[in-house]
Amino acid sequence: MRHLPGQPQDLPGNRASLAGYAARHFLFSVDAGVATLTLHRPERKNPLTFDSYAELRELFRALAHADDVKAVIITGSGDNFCSGGDVHDIIGPLTKLDMPGLLAFTRMTGDVVKAMRACPQPIIAAIDGICAGAGAMLALASDIRLGTARSKTAFLFTRVGLAGCDMGACALLPRVIGQGRAAELLYTGRSLTGAEGERWGWLNRLVEPEELAEAAQLFAAGLASGPTFAHGMTKKMLQQEWNMGVDEAIEAEAQAQAICMATNDFHRAYHAFVAKEKPQFEGN
């Protein structure tokens, strides 16, 4: 099995390839710059385990160095996205842990979201069926969400006696759908339908279930063929500017855009425009 890169000797020039990575707790493949991560326990609606959480954390951290991955799709096998933490493999054992053990677990799950937000590649969540609990957080940590009318998203932490403030939900969800709507979902744990999710801005687009995988691939391929260094800068600014004032954000964007203007892709775009051709971006 090929292990995740991480040691300095594995990262010449701070670059690495994930094309040959053999995932242990989900499916993973890379094709034409698009990585597809598929949660693969369809008989139980693709729940997460302690091990899959840890592998997701390390994989998204490794993506920061993966020069062969330009965009990421995360989805689920069968007719569901992810039912959250496995009741038997996670919830049961958690009732037996002491406070330090519980905190180690909750910090690990939060680290998955941190790694997803920190990796430079845009992440597209392709959501069908159940998208609940930690599964909803994986979708929320993504940059784009495509769904179906039959998708059902629920931040159901209160249903198991927990607060809605899990894995960054209280910070991230209001920024996507607004404070009042986020409060409703986090207090009640109710399901958000696909149609309602699109109306609220949770889903970028609704597609037919049989067209979801292709729609996600087309979206990801379009991003992967674009100015991917600049896409990474856009993602970084979207993340960092949450904690900035307007003047600070404008200055940060001035610096970010100046950096992008020094890239070869910027020059390629100019020369293609002059030649009345479509630019061929290379991400540098």
PDB file of N, CA and C in Angstrom, residues 17-18 65 142 148 159 164 171 205 250 276 279:
ATOM      1  N   SER A  17       2.725  13.451  -5.403  1.00  0.00           N
ATOM      2  CA  SER A  17       1.632  12.920  -6.211  1.00  0.00           C
ATOM      3  C   SER A  17       0.741  12.046  -5.346  1.00  0.00           C
ATOM      4  N   LEU A  18      -0.569  12.163  -5.559  1.00  0.00           N
ATOM      5  CA  LEU A  18      -1.519  11.299  -4.864  1.00  0.00           C
ATOM      6  C   LEU A  18      -2.199  10.322  -5.817  1.00  0.00           C
ATOM      7  N   HIS A  65       0.060  19.375  -0.766  1.00  0.00           N
ATOM      8  CA  HIS A  65       1.319  19.155  -1.483  1.00  0.00           C
ATOM      9  C   HIS A  65       1.115  18.395  -2.795  1.00  0.00           C
ATOM     10  N   SER A 142     -17.036  21.680   2.323  1.00  0.00           N
ATOM     11  CA  SER A 142     -16.730  21.731   0.897  1.00  0.00           C
ATOM     12  C   SER A 142     -17.005  23.138   0.360  1.00  0.00           C
ATOM     13  N   THR A 148     -29.519  16.519  -4.996  1.00  0.00           N
ATOM     14  CA  THR A 148     -30.707  16.024  -5.682  1.00  0.00           C
ATOM     15  C   THR A 148     -31.945  16.384  -4.864  1.00  0.00           C
ATOM     16  N   ARG A 159     -30.293  15.695  18.377  1.00  0.00           N
ATOM     17  CA  ARG A 159     -31.088  14.463  18.461  1.00  0.00           C
ATOM     18  C   ARG A 159     -30.422  13.425  19.349  1.00  0.00           C
ATOM     19  N   GLY A 164     -25.390  21.896  18.906  1.00  0.00           N
ATOM     20  CA  GLY A 164     -25.237  22.032  17.453  1.00  0.00           C
ATOM     21  C   GLY A 164     -23.873  22.534  17.035  1.00  0.00           C
ATOM     22  N   ALA A 171     -19.904  28.319  13.139  1.00  0.00           N
ATOM     23  CA  ALA A 171     -19.164  29.337  12.391  1.00  0.00           C
ATOM     24  C   ALA A 171     -19.454  29.257  10.900  1.00  0.00           C
ATOM     25  N   ARG A 205     -26.786  23.748  -6.735  1.00  0.00           N
ATOM     26  CA  ARG A 205     -27.569  23.301  -7.883  1.00  0.00           C
ATOM     27  C   ARG A 205     -28.227  21.967  -7.557  1.00  0.00           C
ATOM     28  N   ILE A 250      -9.430  44.305   1.699  1.00  0.00           N
ATOM     29  CA  ILE A 250      -9.059  44.920   0.422  1.00  0.00           C
ATOM     30  C   ILE A 250      -7.546  44.899   0.237  1.00  0.00           C
ATOM     31  N   LYS A 276      -6.890  35.824 -29.854  1.00  0.00           N
ATOM     32  CA  LYS A 276      -8.282  35.383 -29.978  1.00  0.00           C
ATOM     33  C   LYS A 276      -8.409  33.865 -29.853  1.00  0.00           C
ATOM     34  N   PRO A 279      -7.383  30.429 -23.533  1.00  0.00           N
ATOM     35  CA  PRO A 279      -6.141  30.201 -22.776  1.00  0.00           C
ATOM     36  C   PRO A 279      -6.035  28.764 -22.280  1.00  0.00           C
TER      37      PRO A 279
END
